[in-house]
């Protein structure tokens, strides 16, 4: 003998109202007919896929992913909720990356937040490279990755200018990289060039 399913409205522990289909057994009791995980029971008793940004564990309801996270369609567990771009997973929450830094969708740790080019990470914040310095790629984690412009050198997290008459290549990291410019040598006089001398006629 077949029994026609009826619908029952239930209040869940987190105060969500969901529909479930029930049917009477031969003994007069009821037996729930759930959908597969990743689906929910609609008001007319049909099974409907959980949409992106939700998940369903019991075949009765679809729950929203935590703030700043999303999921694929028909996700079956909260573990399938991943952080949106420019966020990272911290415990069970998605936290925003520091201002101006970037991360791909699904980042699972802070180290995946990358500062843009010409900036570097310090104390969990992005800072400009000093003195017009640059970086070759995004994601610098130290000022040491910043390259000072030509005729400067990096010292104590600052791009300092070479002494008068001296030049340096971009990316110089010490005063010793500053070399005497030949155009600054005065004819008829000895000029010191890094512990050596030259005489111009």
PDB file of C-alpha atoms in Angstrom:
ATOM      1  CA  UNK A   1       0.000   0.000   0.000  1.00  0.00           C
ATOM      2  CA  UNK A   2       1.463   3.349  -1.022  1.00  0.00           C
ATOM      3  CA  UNK A   3       1.297   6.478   1.072  1.00  0.00           C
ATOM      4  CA  UNK A   4       1.174  10.033  -0.223  1.00  0.00           C
ATOM      5  CA  UNK A   5       4.066  12.172   1.092  1.00  0.00           C
ATOM      6  CA  UNK A   6       3.129  15.318   2.988  1.00  0.00           C
ATOM      7  CA  UNK A   7       5.257  18.312   3.965  1.00  0.00           C
ATOM      8  CA  UNK A   8       6.297  19.261   7.448  1.00  0.00           C
ATOM      9  CA  UNK A   9       7.724  22.689   8.404  1.00  0.00           C
ATOM     10  CA  UNK A  10      10.538  22.399  10.953  1.00  0.00           C
ATOM     11  CA  UNK A  11      12.532  24.904  13.015  1.00  0.00           C
ATOM     12  CA  UNK A  12      16.215  23.975  13.186  1.00  0.00           C
ATOM     13  CA  UNK A  13      18.555  24.570  16.116  1.00  0.00           C
ATOM     14  CA  UNK A  14      19.856  27.747  14.462  1.00  0.00           C
ATOM     15  CA  UNK A  15      16.307  29.053  13.900  1.00  0.00           C
ATOM     16  CA  UNK A  16      16.189  28.273  10.177  1.00  0.00           C
ATOM     17  CA  UNK A  17      12.828  27.175   8.841  1.00  0.00           C
ATOM     18  CA  UNK A  18      13.129  24.246   6.437  1.00  0.00           C
ATOM     19  CA  UNK A  19      10.710  21.947   4.687  1.00  0.00           C
ATOM     20  CA  UNK A  20      11.040  18.193   4.790  1.00  0.00           C
ATOM     21  CA  UNK A  21       8.907  15.538   3.168  1.00  0.00           C
ATOM     22  CA  UNK A  22       7.360  12.899   5.420  1.00  0.00           C
ATOM     23  CA  UNK A  23       5.346   9.810   4.674  1.00  0.00           C
ATOM     24  CA  UNK A  24       3.164   7.605   6.820  1.00  0.00           C
ATOM     25  CA  UNK A  25       4.311   4.042   7.381  1.00  0.00           C
ATOM     26  CA  UNK A  26       2.007   1.079   7.685  1.00  0.00           C
ATOM     27  CA  UNK A  27       2.177   1.469  11.460  1.00  0.00           C
ATOM     28  CA  UNK A  28       1.048   5.087  11.275  1.00  0.00           C
ATOM     29  CA  UNK A  29       4.465   6.619  12.086  1.00  0.00           C
ATOM     30  CA  UNK A  30       6.345   9.000   9.806  1.00  0.00           C
ATOM     31  CA  UNK A  31       9.621   8.589   7.922  1.00  0.00           C
ATOM     32  CA  UNK A  32      11.523  11.529   6.402  1.00  0.00           C
ATOM     33  CA  UNK A  33      12.496  11.387   2.754  1.00  0.00           C
ATOM     34  CA  UNK A  34      15.630  13.538   2.510  1.00  0.00           C
ATOM     35  CA  UNK A  35      17.409  14.725  -0.582  1.00  0.00           C
ATOM     36  CA  UNK A  36      21.077  13.993  -1.137  1.00  0.00           C
ATOM     37  CA  UNK A  37      23.621  16.177   0.644  1.00  0.00           C
ATOM     38  CA  UNK A  38      24.247  19.360  -1.334  1.00  0.00           C
ATOM     39  CA  UNK A  39      20.524  19.696  -1.985  1.00  0.00           C
ATOM     40  CA  UNK A  40      17.492  21.032  -0.156  1.00  0.00           C
ATOM     41  CA  UNK A  41      13.826  20.086   0.004  1.00  0.00           C
ATOM     42  CA  UNK A  42      11.563  22.713  -1.549  1.00  0.00           C
ATOM     43  CA  UNK A  43       8.067  23.587  -0.438  1.00  0.00           C
ATOM     44  CA  UNK A  44       6.543  21.253  -3.013  1.00  0.00           C
ATOM     45  CA  UNK A  45       8.735  18.361  -1.934  1.00  0.00           C
ATOM     46  CA  UNK A  46      11.237  18.562  -4.778  1.00  0.00           C
ATOM     47  CA  UNK A  47      15.021  18.363  -4.364  1.00  0.00           C
ATOM     48  CA  UNK A  48      16.901  21.491  -5.383  1.00  0.00           C
ATOM     49  CA  UNK A  49      20.670  21.986  -5.654  1.00  0.00           C
ATOM     50  CA  UNK A  50      22.360  24.241  -3.128  1.00  0.00           C
ATOM     51  CA  UNK A  51      23.609  27.292  -5.006  1.00  0.00           C
ATOM     52  CA  UNK A  52      27.108  28.791  -5.007  1.00  0.00           C
ATOM     53  CA  UNK A  53      27.917  30.324  -1.639  1.00  0.00           C
ATOM     54  CA  UNK A  54      25.875  27.729   0.269  1.00  0.00           C
ATOM     55  CA  UNK A  55      26.246  24.128   1.401  1.00  0.00           C
ATOM     56  CA  UNK A  56      23.910  21.369   2.515  1.00  0.00           C
ATOM     57  CA  UNK A  57      24.812  18.500   4.827  1.00  0.00           C
ATOM     58  CA  UNK A  58      21.519  16.766   5.520  1.00  0.00           C
ATOM     59  CA  UNK A  59      19.491  16.958   2.327  1.00  0.00           C
ATOM     60  CA  UNK A  60      16.938  19.226   3.966  1.00  0.00           C
ATOM     61  CA  UNK A  61      18.380  22.721   3.889  1.00  0.00           C
ATOM     62  CA  UNK A  62      21.138  24.864   2.372  1.00  0.00           C
ATOM     63  CA  UNK A  63      23.148  27.046   4.708  1.00  0.00           C
ATOM     64  CA  UNK A  64      25.114  30.132   3.762  1.00  0.00           C
ATOM     65  CA  UNK A  65      28.914  29.985   3.827  1.00  0.00           C
ATOM     66  CA  UNK A  66      30.562  32.212   6.463  1.00  0.00           C
ATOM     67  CA  UNK A  67      31.139  35.873   5.667  1.00  0.00           C
ATOM     68  CA  UNK A  68      33.610  36.629   2.839  1.00  0.00           C
ATOM     69  CA  UNK A  69      33.590  33.046   1.576  1.00  0.00           C
ATOM     70  CA  UNK A  70      31.885  31.105  -1.183  1.00  0.00           C
ATOM     71  CA  UNK A  71      31.464  27.562  -2.471  1.00  0.00           C
ATOM     72  CA  UNK A  72      30.709  25.633  -5.618  1.00  0.00           C
ATOM     73  CA  UNK A  73      27.199  24.509  -6.408  1.00  0.00           C
ATOM     74  CA  UNK A  74      26.009  21.460  -4.428  1.00  0.00           C
ATOM     75  CA  UNK A  75      28.681  21.803  -1.732  1.00  0.00           C
ATOM     76  CA  UNK A  76      28.084  19.283   1.049  1.00  0.00           C
ATOM     77  CA  UNK A  77      30.224  20.667   3.885  1.00  0.00           C
ATOM     78  CA  UNK A  78      31.301  23.992   5.379  1.00  0.00           C
ATOM     79  CA  UNK A  79      34.866  22.872   4.640  1.00  0.00           C
ATOM     80  CA  UNK A  80      34.082  23.448   0.955  1.00  0.00           C
ATOM     81  CA  UNK A  81      33.520  27.153   1.648  1.00  0.00           C
ATOM     82  CA  UNK A  82      36.655  29.012   0.559  1.00  0.00           C
ATOM     83  CA  UNK A  83      37.710  32.602   1.166  1.00  0.00           C
ATOM     84  CA  UNK A  84      37.032  35.212  -1.476  1.00  0.00           C
ATOM     85  CA  UNK A  85      39.935  36.908  -3.273  1.00  0.00           C
ATOM     86  CA  UNK A  86      41.971  39.294  -1.100  1.00  0.00           C
ATOM     87  CA  UNK A  87      41.034  37.365   2.041  1.00  0.00           C
ATOM     88  CA  UNK A  88      42.686  34.494   3.895  1.00  0.00           C
ATOM     89  CA  UNK A  89      41.526  31.730   6.251  1.00  0.00           C
ATOM     90  CA  UNK A  90      42.215  32.380   9.936  1.00  0.00           C
ATOM     91  CA  UNK A  91      40.800  29.587  12.096  1.00  0.00           C
ATOM     92  CA  UNK A  92      37.238  29.231  10.795  1.00  0.00           C
ATOM     93  CA  UNK A  93      36.907  32.790   9.512  1.00  0.00           C
ATOM     94  CA  UNK A  94      38.009  34.644   6.385  1.00  0.00           C
ATOM     95  CA  UNK A  95      39.962  37.775   7.253  1.00  0.00           C
ATOM     96  CA  UNK A  96      40.730  40.611   4.794  1.00  0.00           C
ATOM     97  CA  UNK A  97      44.314  40.975   3.608  1.00  0.00           C
ATOM     98  CA  UNK A  98      46.081  44.217   4.615  1.00  0.00           C
ATOM     99  CA  UNK A  99      45.217  47.330   2.622  1.00  0.00           C
ATOM    100  CA  UNK A 100      46.481  47.223  -1.004  1.00  0.00           C
ATOM    101  CA  UNK A 101      47.658  43.599  -0.691  1.00  0.00           C
ATOM    102  CA  UNK A 102      46.185  40.841  -2.826  1.00  0.00           C
ATOM    103  CA  UNK A 103      45.454  37.138  -2.564  1.00  0.00           C
ATOM    104  CA  UNK A 104      43.863  34.556  -4.805  1.00  0.00           C
ATOM    105  CA  UNK A 105      40.488  33.077  -3.979  1.00  0.00           C
ATOM    106  CA  UNK A 106      40.886  30.199  -1.559  1.00  0.00           C
ATOM    107  CA  UNK A 107      43.905  31.555   0.366  1.00  0.00           C
ATOM    108  CA  UNK A 108      44.418  29.563   3.551  1.00  0.00           C
ATOM    109  CA  UNK A 109      47.044  31.651   5.373  1.00  0.00           C
ATOM    110  CA  UNK A 110      48.239  35.235   5.796  1.00  0.00           C
ATOM    111  CA  UNK A 111      51.435  34.613   3.822  1.00  0.00           C
ATOM    112  CA  UNK A 112      49.320  34.332   0.679  1.00  0.00           C
ATOM    113  CA  UNK A 113      48.500  38.057   0.953  1.00  0.00           C
ATOM    114  CA  UNK A 114      51.000  39.741  -1.386  1.00  0.00           C
ATOM    115  CA  UNK A 115      51.932  43.416  -1.530  1.00  0.00           C
ATOM    116  CA  UNK A 116      51.876  44.903  -5.050  1.00  0.00           C
ATOM    117  CA  UNK A 117      55.039  45.808  -6.924  1.00  0.00           C
ATOM    118  CA  UNK A 118      57.212  48.553  -5.397  1.00  0.00           C
ATOM    119  CA  UNK A 119      55.845  47.811  -1.920  1.00  0.00           C
ATOM    120  CA  UNK A 120      56.912  45.346   0.791  1.00  0.00           C
ATOM    121  CA  UNK A 121      55.312  43.692   3.823  1.00  0.00           C
ATOM    122  CA  UNK A 122      56.348  44.750   7.327  1.00  0.00           C
ATOM    123  CA  UNK A 123      54.389  44.270  10.563  1.00  0.00           C
ATOM    124  CA  UNK A 124      51.494  42.865   8.506  1.00  0.00           C
ATOM    125  CA  UNK A 125      51.187  46.071   6.466  1.00  0.00           C
ATOM    126  CA  UNK A 126      52.332  47.072   2.979  1.00  0.00           C
ATOM    127  CA  UNK A 127      54.869  49.895   2.823  1.00  0.00           C
ATOM    128  CA  UNK A 128      56.252  51.868  -0.124  1.00  0.00           C
ATOM    129  CA  UNK A 129      59.831  51.144  -1.072  1.00  0.00           C
ATOM    130  CA  UNK A 130      61.996  54.021   0.167  1.00  0.00           C
ATOM    131  CA  UNK A 131      63.249  56.839  -2.036  1.00  0.00           C
ATOM    132  CA  UNK A 132      61.477  55.817  -5.211  1.00  0.00           C
ATOM    133  CA  UNK A 133      62.794  52.259  -4.972  1.00  0.00           C
ATOM    134  CA  UNK A 134      61.173  49.428  -6.905  1.00  0.00           C
ATOM    135  CA  UNK A 135      60.662  45.672  -6.715  1.00  0.00           C
ATOM    136  CA  UNK A 136      60.854  43.317  -9.658  1.00  0.00           C
ATOM    137  CA  UNK A 137      57.710  41.374  -8.685  1.00  0.00           C
ATOM    138  CA  UNK A 138      54.839  41.612  -6.226  1.00  0.00           C
ATOM    139  CA  UNK A 139      55.035  39.899  -2.851  1.00  0.00           C
ATOM    140  CA  UNK A 140      58.179  41.471  -1.365  1.00  0.00           C
ATOM    141  CA  UNK A 141      58.470  40.601   2.322  1.00  0.00           C
ATOM    142  CA  UNK A 142      61.428  42.815   3.209  1.00  0.00           C
ATOM    143  CA  UNK A 143      62.775  46.273   2.366  1.00  0.00           C
ATOM    144  CA  UNK A 144      65.918  44.457   1.244  1.00  0.00           C
ATOM    145  CA  UNK A 145      63.973  43.401  -1.863  1.00  0.00           C
ATOM    146  CA  UNK A 146      63.544  47.063  -2.849  1.00  0.00           C
ATOM    147  CA  UNK A 147      66.021  48.332  -5.463  1.00  0.00           C
ATOM    148  CA  UNK A 148      67.146  51.923  -5.035  1.00  0.00           C
ATOM    149  CA  UNK A 149      67.339  54.032  -8.217  1.00  0.00           C
ATOM    150  CA  UNK A 150      70.632  54.808  -9.927  1.00  0.00           C
ATOM    151  CA  UNK A 151      73.152  56.916  -7.991  1.00  0.00           C
ATOM    152  CA  UNK A 152      71.664  55.769  -4.671  1.00  0.00           C
ATOM    153  CA  UNK A 153      72.334  52.909  -2.260  1.00  0.00           C
ATOM    154  CA  UNK A 154      70.244  51.170   0.402  1.00  0.00           C
ATOM    155  CA  UNK A 155      71.238  51.711   4.031  1.00  0.00           C
ATOM    156  CA  UNK A 156      69.090  51.375   7.172  1.00  0.00           C
ATOM    157  CA  UNK A 157      65.939  50.933   5.087  1.00  0.00           C
ATOM    158  CA  UNK A 158      66.626  54.217   3.264  1.00  0.00           C
ATOM    159  CA  UNK A 159      67.834  54.995  -0.249  1.00  0.00           C
ATOM    160  CA  UNK A 160      70.726  57.386   0.258  1.00  0.00           C
ATOM    161  CA  UNK A 161      72.307  59.529  -2.438  1.00  0.00           C
ATOM    162  CA  UNK A 162      75.882  58.791  -3.496  1.00  0.00           C
ATOM    163  CA  UNK A 163      78.442  61.503  -2.604  1.00  0.00           C
ATOM    164  CA  UNK A 164      78.920  64.341  -5.087  1.00  0.00           C
ATOM    165  CA  UNK A 165      80.606  63.216  -8.255  1.00  0.00           C
ATOM    166  CA  UNK A 166      79.904  59.519  -7.645  1.00  0.00           C
ATOM    167  CA  UNK A 167      77.433  57.223  -9.360  1.00  0.00           C
ATOM    168  CA  UNK A 168      75.966  53.780  -8.725  1.00  0.00           C
ATOM    169  CA  UNK A 169      73.927  51.186 -10.555  1.00  0.00           C
ATOM    170  CA  UNK A 170      70.224  50.682  -9.709  1.00  0.00           C
ATOM    171  CA  UNK A 171      69.855  48.271  -6.807  1.00  0.00           C
ATOM    172  CA  UNK A 172      73.094  49.259  -5.041  1.00  0.00           C
ATOM    173  CA  UNK A 173      73.153  48.185  -1.406  1.00  0.00           C
ATOM    174  CA  UNK A 174      76.159  49.984   0.113  1.00  0.00           C
ATOM    175  CA  UNK A 175      78.246  53.138  -0.096  1.00  0.00           C
ATOM    176  CA  UNK A 176      81.061  51.121  -1.657  1.00  0.00           C
ATOM    177  CA  UNK A 177      78.861  50.671  -4.732  1.00  0.00           C
ATOM    178  CA  UNK A 178      79.162  54.410  -5.426  1.00  0.00           C
ATOM    179  CA  UNK A 179      81.981  54.945  -7.924  1.00  0.00           C
ATOM    180  CA  UNK A 180      83.737  58.143  -8.945  1.00  0.00           C
ATOM    181  CA  UNK A 181      82.398  59.470 -12.218  1.00  0.00           C
ATOM    182  CA  UNK A 182      85.100  60.120 -14.815  1.00  0.00           C
ATOM    183  CA  UNK A 183      83.287  63.282 -15.859  1.00  0.00           C
ATOM    184  CA  UNK A 184      83.884  64.659 -12.363  1.00  0.00           C
ATOM    185  CA  UNK A 185      87.678  64.198 -12.478  1.00  0.00           C
ATOM    186  CA  UNK A 186      89.624  67.413 -12.865  1.00  0.00           C
ATOM    187  CA  UNK A 187      92.461  67.295 -15.443  1.00  0.00           C
ATOM    188  CA  UNK A 188      95.908  67.779 -13.918  1.00  0.00           C
ATOM    189  CA  UNK A 189      94.954  66.436 -10.480  1.00  0.00           C
ATOM    190  CA  UNK A 190      95.021  63.049  -8.804  1.00  0.00           C
ATOM    191  CA  UNK A 191      91.576  61.757  -7.919  1.00  0.00           C
ATOM    192  CA  UNK A 192      90.823  58.920  -5.539  1.00  0.00           C
ATOM    193  CA  UNK A 193      88.684  56.172  -6.989  1.00  0.00           C
ATOM    194  CA  UNK A 194      87.889  53.546  -4.393  1.00  0.00           C
ATOM    195  CA  UNK A 195      91.405  53.174  -2.951  1.00  0.00           C
ATOM    196  CA  UNK A 196      93.117  53.762  -6.312  1.00  0.00           C
ATOM    197  CA  UNK A 197      94.235  56.898  -8.113  1.00  0.00           C
ATOM    198  CA  UNK A 198      94.040  58.210 -11.653  1.00  0.00           C
ATOM    199  CA  UNK A 199      95.742  61.147 -13.324  1.00  0.00           C
ATOM    200  CA  UNK A 200      94.055  62.913 -16.190  1.00  0.00           C
ATOM    201  CA  UNK A 201      96.027  64.986 -18.678  1.00  0.00           C
TER     202      UNK A 201
END
